[in-house]
Amino acid sequence: MITPERLTDFHKDILKEIGNIGAGHAATALSELVNKSIDMNVPSVKLAPFHEVTELLGGEDTVVAATFLRVTGEAPGNMYFILTIEEAVSYIRQLTGDESIDENRFFDCEMTRSALQETGNILAGSYLSSFSDFTGLKLSPSVPYLTIDMAAAVLSFGLVEMSQVSDYAIIIDTQLKESDGLQNGIDGHFLLLPDPDSFEKIFHSLGVPINE
Amino acid sequence: MNKTIETIQVKISDYQLAKSPQLLKTTGLGSCIGVVVYEPTAKVAGMAHVMLPSSKLTRGTPFNLAKYADTAIPAMVDEMVQTFHINKGNLQAKMAGGAQMFQFTGKSEALRVGPRNTDAVKEVLKTLNIQIVAEDVGGQNGRTIEFNTDNGELMIRTIHKGMTTI
């Protein structure tokens, strides 16, 4: 099995390419939703001890709006689309044109939550379908689950599978950004956390040798 | 009396010991559990942030004892007894966490890790004959907790429901 300790630079590059292709498709989907151009940064593959994972998002106490999908199929794993609460508000305002929306609306208004959850679903769905096309692996996402809570509480859940084999997480992180660089813009993270056994299947599907 | 009280941070899969007037804190408990074992008269405590119910789930060796309920709590209690020379019989416990962060409809056991952690912690404490005097477990929300070794109060902060003390 490929554990985080055994991942080579070449393997990391392959995983980056998955992030690149996946998030590229997701950026296009988001761009169509908000009718604006969306950029993405170069994906990074992070090998981090669990307590550092949350620093990707600004710290353990940062409040985030996270859409979570459990991926099943030939390379199971966990997928998140994460916005900070401020970004989520800004995004929903753009999507609906309703400037009166604030943070509290996510807690009292089912429609607002649903709009955000559906966005996560569309974006993660396009990420996963390109991941599946690229590798030829059959993957199917669960229904999306939205939660708004502390970053550490949200993310630790996605680490459960990996925590059974290692104290490190392998995270493929890609960030989307609005091209006009406005303040309060959307700046979302896609995090893909394949299950420990999935790495071998991903590399195998692409003809990448497991041992150097 | 403006002396700053030292706060000891407990990371995920970690435990730490403290004595009065120190505070023990761990942030962002989701499905994980924060377990505090303390001795109210000696005013000493240990806090563990456990991630998984049982070390039997591990597929790697060696593993971090502090990650699993069944190994973290006994190790922490032993270390407390050795460090503070206290009597095991006077120990009490408080616990928080074990939420289900996402409301799954499926039956997958892996996704029910919050409730499983809660059951495992209770089981371990029972085996060690440590009484749970207060708990705030389950639900769907993350928790940040802080234990005051001086008065034995556990403060719990959530995003949705504000602060409570147990």
XYZ file of C-alpha atoms in Angstrom:
378
model
C 0.000 0.000 0.000
C 1.151 3.516 -0.720
C 1.278 5.437 2.526
C 2.087 9.148 2.686
C 5.601 8.273 3.790
C 6.184 6.331 0.583
C 4.840 8.813 -1.948
C 7.488 9.925 -4.455
C 7.773 13.277 -6.256
C 6.694 11.595 -9.454
C 3.567 10.304 -7.730
C 2.872 13.778 -6.439
C 3.070 15.179 -9.963
C 0.507 12.660 -11.142
C -1.843 13.625 -8.327
C -1.334 17.304 -9.173
C -2.377 16.588 -12.720
C -5.609 15.048 -11.430
C -6.237 18.221 -9.428
C -5.410 20.310 -12.449
C -7.808 18.589 -14.795
C -10.552 18.255 -12.197
C -10.445 21.819 -10.991
C -10.119 23.114 -14.547
C -13.488 21.624 -15.378
C -14.950 22.827 -12.101
C -13.690 26.373 -12.773
C -15.503 26.346 -16.101
C -18.683 25.181 -14.400
C -18.423 27.893 -11.739
C -17.713 30.509 -14.362
C -20.939 29.565 -16.140
C -22.904 29.729 -12.892
C -21.821 33.242 -11.932
C -21.126 34.507 -15.445
C -17.637 35.703 -14.562
C -14.213 34.459 -15.447
C -12.658 32.215 -12.824
C -8.967 31.413 -12.467
C -7.391 28.518 -10.699
C -3.983 28.233 -9.121
C -1.520 25.432 -9.689
C -2.717 22.491 -7.612
C -0.646 21.373 -4.710
C -0.316 17.969 -3.168
C 0.164 18.285 0.542
C 1.530 15.720 2.893
C 0.706 17.082 6.267
C 0.313 15.828 9.803
C -3.377 15.975 10.717
C -3.147 19.017 12.924
C -1.643 21.012 10.051
C -4.348 20.109 7.572
C -6.669 22.784 8.865
C -4.029 25.433 8.296
C -4.734 25.104 4.586
C -7.955 26.900 5.308
C -6.751 29.484 7.765
C -6.779 27.687 11.111
C -8.768 25.291 13.230
C -11.321 27.837 14.351
C -12.023 29.362 10.925
C -15.698 28.986 10.088
C -16.158 27.350 6.719
C -19.046 26.309 4.515
C -18.117 22.857 3.317
C -19.858 20.631 0.824
C -18.762 17.056 1.339
C -19.166 14.160 -1.037
C -18.163 10.609 -0.373
C -16.746 9.092 -3.540
C -17.403 5.416 -4.092
C -16.346 3.115 -6.908
C -12.931 1.938 -7.982
C -10.938 4.619 -6.173
C -12.992 5.694 -3.150
C -12.212 8.813 -1.208
C -13.530 12.047 0.237
C -14.094 15.279 -1.610
C -14.717 18.751 -0.227
C -15.580 22.071 -1.788
C -14.832 24.671 0.835
C -15.538 28.383 1.107
C -15.024 30.566 4.145
C -18.321 31.815 5.505
C -17.628 35.298 4.079
C -16.972 33.862 0.631
C -20.115 31.770 0.819
C -22.160 34.901 1.572
C -20.512 36.781 -1.280
C -21.091 33.903 -3.664
C -24.777 33.481 -2.813
C -25.295 37.228 -3.210
C -23.823 37.045 -6.703
C -25.819 33.978 -7.613
C -29.149 35.349 -6.419
C -28.625 39.101 -6.769
C -30.011 39.434 -3.226
C -27.712 41.768 -1.280
C -29.633 41.320 1.977
C -28.226 37.822 2.444
C -25.923 37.467 5.446
C -24.301 34.655 7.449
C -27.423 33.952 9.471
C -29.354 33.146 6.346
C -27.421 29.901 5.996
C -28.822 28.758 9.303
C -32.454 29.859 8.901
C -33.098 29.623 5.177
C -33.277 26.205 3.590
C -33.204 27.708 0.089
C -29.920 29.519 0.714
C -28.299 26.372 2.057
C -29.664 24.388 -0.809
C -28.249 26.831 -3.389
C -24.813 26.523 -1.850
C -25.046 22.770 -1.563
C -26.090 22.441 -5.177
C -23.127 24.554 -6.259
C -20.808 22.244 -4.374
C -22.507 19.342 -6.071
C -22.118 20.759 -9.582
C -18.484 21.716 -9.061
C -17.449 18.524 -7.328
C -19.375 16.536 -9.928
C -17.461 18.111 -12.797
C -14.178 17.603 -10.923
C -14.940 13.936 -10.377
C -16.161 13.206 -13.877
C -12.939 14.559 -15.358
C -10.948 12.578 -12.766
C -12.856 9.505 -13.879
C -12.321 10.253 -17.609
C -8.611 10.826 -17.064
C -7.997 7.604 -15.166
C -10.713 5.416 -16.676
C -11.774 4.521 -13.127
C -15.455 4.256 -12.318
C -16.327 6.752 -9.607
C -19.653 7.838 -8.236
C -20.258 10.657 -5.788
C -22.740 10.412 -2.934
C -25.381 13.104 -2.576
C -23.761 16.309 -1.309
C -23.787 17.240 2.367
C -23.392 20.834 3.419
C -22.177 21.861 6.821
C -21.082 25.197 8.218
C -18.714 24.829 11.109
C -15.140 25.043 12.385
C -12.578 23.973 9.776
C -10.964 21.354 12.002
C -14.299 19.740 12.905
C -15.298 19.552 9.248
C -11.991 18.241 7.934
C -11.088 15.717 10.615
C -14.055 13.681 9.455
C -12.486 13.284 6.018
C -9.267 12.008 7.592
C -10.823 8.961 9.229
C -9.829 6.500 6.495
C -6.260 7.738 6.276
C -5.892 7.891 10.042
C -6.119 4.110 10.181
C -2.829 3.734 8.324
C -0.895 6.939 8.929
C -0.577 10.154 10.906
C -0.242 12.118 7.694
C -2.845 13.102 5.137
C -2.381 13.270 1.379
C -4.484 16.131 0.114
C -4.846 17.335 -3.451
C -5.663 21.003 -2.995
C -6.776 23.307 -5.792
C -7.965 26.843 -5.359
C -10.356 28.775 -7.562
C -10.261 32.551 -7.726
C -12.320 35.209 -9.372
C -10.134 36.760 -12.053
C -10.996 40.375 -11.310
C -9.378 40.063 -7.890
C -12.168 41.888 -6.083
C -12.269 41.878 -2.339
C -14.923 39.566 -0.949
C -14.596 37.478 -4.079
C -14.926 33.749 -4.261
C -11.822 31.856 -3.370
C -12.831 28.266 -2.956
C -10.776 25.180 -2.193
C -11.284 21.751 -3.656
C -9.814 19.074 -1.478
C -9.601 15.510 -2.686
C -8.563 12.899 -0.133
C -8.348 9.465 -1.719
C -8.618 6.504 0.668
C -5.267 4.810 1.381
C -5.983 1.892 -0.941
C -7.021 4.158 -3.798
C -3.567 5.540 -4.586
C -2.352 2.279 -5.995
C -5.449 2.005 -8.182
C -5.061 5.546 -9.471
C -1.403 5.026 -10.369
C -2.099 1.630 -11.840
C -4.862 3.019 -14.071
C -2.372 5.496 -15.526
C 0.412 2.954 -15.974
C 2.577 4.557 -13.312
C 4.914 2.172 -11.487
C 4.276 1.940 -7.743
C 7.854 1.243 -6.711
C 10.690 3.393 -7.916
C -3.631 39.468 39.857
C -3.077 40.045 36.161
C -0.939 37.007 35.740
C -1.645 35.294 32.447
C -2.886 31.767 32.897
C -1.067 29.297 30.727
C -3.163 27.425 28.182
C -1.904 24.054 27.023
C -3.047 23.141 23.521
C -3.976 19.555 22.778
C -3.654 18.664 19.107
C -5.613 16.060 17.215
C -4.405 12.536 18.209
C -2.630 13.926 21.223
C -2.956 14.169 25.012
C -1.505 16.611 27.502
C -1.403 16.928 31.288
C -1.862 20.085 33.337
C -2.126 21.300 36.914
C -3.850 24.291 38.460
C -4.019 27.095 37.333
C -3.247 25.880 33.807
C -5.973 25.475 31.188
C -6.236 22.629 28.719
C -7.693 23.418 25.331
C -8.471 21.617 22.116
C -10.097 23.148 19.064
C -12.421 21.918 16.375
C -13.710 18.624 17.715
C -15.980 17.106 15.091
C -16.417 13.375 15.231
C -13.372 13.309 17.523
C -13.776 13.321 21.303
C -12.139 15.518 23.874
C -11.826 13.511 27.107
C -10.780 15.145 30.331
C -9.734 13.017 33.279
C -9.119 15.012 36.461
C -8.546 14.826 40.161
C -10.656 17.583 41.739
C -8.790 17.917 45.037
C -5.261 17.769 43.631
C -6.464 20.017 40.759
C -4.625 18.099 38.093
C -5.972 16.915 34.774
C -5.245 15.297 31.442
C -7.025 15.974 28.169
C -6.981 13.674 25.146
C -8.217 14.436 21.620
C -9.012 10.983 20.242
C -9.859 10.385 16.624
C -10.846 6.730 16.372
C -12.584 4.274 18.709
C -10.199 1.332 18.668
C -6.551 0.621 17.956
C -7.759 -2.604 16.339
C -8.612 -0.413 13.333
C -4.985 0.409 12.747
C -3.300 -1.000 9.685
C 0.061 0.609 10.317
C 2.763 -0.059 12.848
C 3.957 1.476 15.026
C 1.021 3.676 15.771
C 0.302 6.736 17.818
C -1.304 5.645 21.107
C -3.054 8.993 21.504
C -5.124 8.501 18.348
C -7.402 5.748 19.686
C -9.826 5.817 22.605
C -8.767 2.378 23.863
C -5.069 3.261 24.022
C -5.048 7.032 24.651
C -7.084 7.075 27.858
C -5.194 4.300 29.726
C -1.852 5.801 28.663
C -2.917 9.250 29.804
C -4.230 7.980 33.146
C -0.997 6.047 33.798
C 1.053 9.108 33.022
C -1.117 11.205 35.359
C -0.675 8.745 38.206
C 3.102 8.710 37.692
C 3.511 12.448 37.212
C 1.179 13.740 39.919
C 1.287 10.785 42.371
C -2.480 10.726 42.670
C -4.870 7.975 43.616
C -6.668 6.466 40.621
C -9.806 6.053 42.698
C -10.433 9.804 42.911
C -10.452 10.427 39.185
C -13.440 11.875 37.382
C -14.088 12.477 33.705
C -15.832 14.918 31.405
C -16.194 14.473 27.687
C -17.358 16.400 24.609
C -17.483 15.807 20.854
C -18.532 12.757 18.879
C -20.713 14.733 16.492
C -21.927 13.563 13.131
C -20.764 16.464 11.013
C -22.645 15.364 7.925
C -26.078 13.789 7.992
C -25.582 10.643 6.005
C -28.444 8.434 5.110
C -26.222 5.476 4.265
C -25.358 2.759 6.711
C -21.587 2.818 6.302
C -19.940 2.213 9.686
C -16.993 4.436 8.802
C -19.324 7.398 8.464
C -20.749 6.840 11.954
C -17.395 7.443 13.580
C -18.729 10.118 15.994
C -21.197 7.866 17.843
C -18.692 4.992 17.761
C -16.068 7.196 19.373
C -18.548 8.194 22.084
C -19.368 4.566 22.892
C -15.702 3.586 22.918
C -14.682 6.387 25.299
C -17.486 5.489 27.707
C -16.512 1.845 27.598
C -12.849 2.601 28.328
C -13.711 4.919 31.220
C -15.997 2.255 32.652
C -13.219 -0.328 32.480
C -10.919 2.073 34.323
C -13.634 2.761 36.942
C -13.628 6.475 36.189
C -16.997 8.137 36.575
C -18.235 10.508 33.858
C -19.610 13.483 35.742
C -20.635 15.537 32.694
C -20.795 15.144 28.938
C -21.838 17.019 25.817
C -21.734 14.548 22.958
C -23.408 13.876 19.637
C -25.330 16.398 17.576
C -24.101 17.834 14.322
C -21.820 20.620 15.392
C -18.134 21.153 15.979
C -16.877 22.051 19.455
C -13.885 23.840 20.921
C -13.320 22.960 24.555
C -11.322 24.400 27.413
C -10.849 22.763 30.792
C -10.128 24.766 33.897
C -7.969 22.644 36.220
C -8.716 24.984 39.110
C -12.509 24.596 39.288
C -13.022 21.528 37.099
C -15.238 23.360 34.630
C -15.285 22.400 30.983
C -16.216 25.262 28.687
C -17.631 24.294 25.303
C -17.857 26.721 22.416
C -19.855 26.027 19.256
C -20.551 28.125 16.173
C -24.296 27.627 16.244
C -25.168 27.533 19.913
C -22.601 29.728 21.596
C -20.929 28.785 24.869
C -21.888 26.370 27.587
C -20.101 25.118 30.676
C -20.440 21.634 32.044
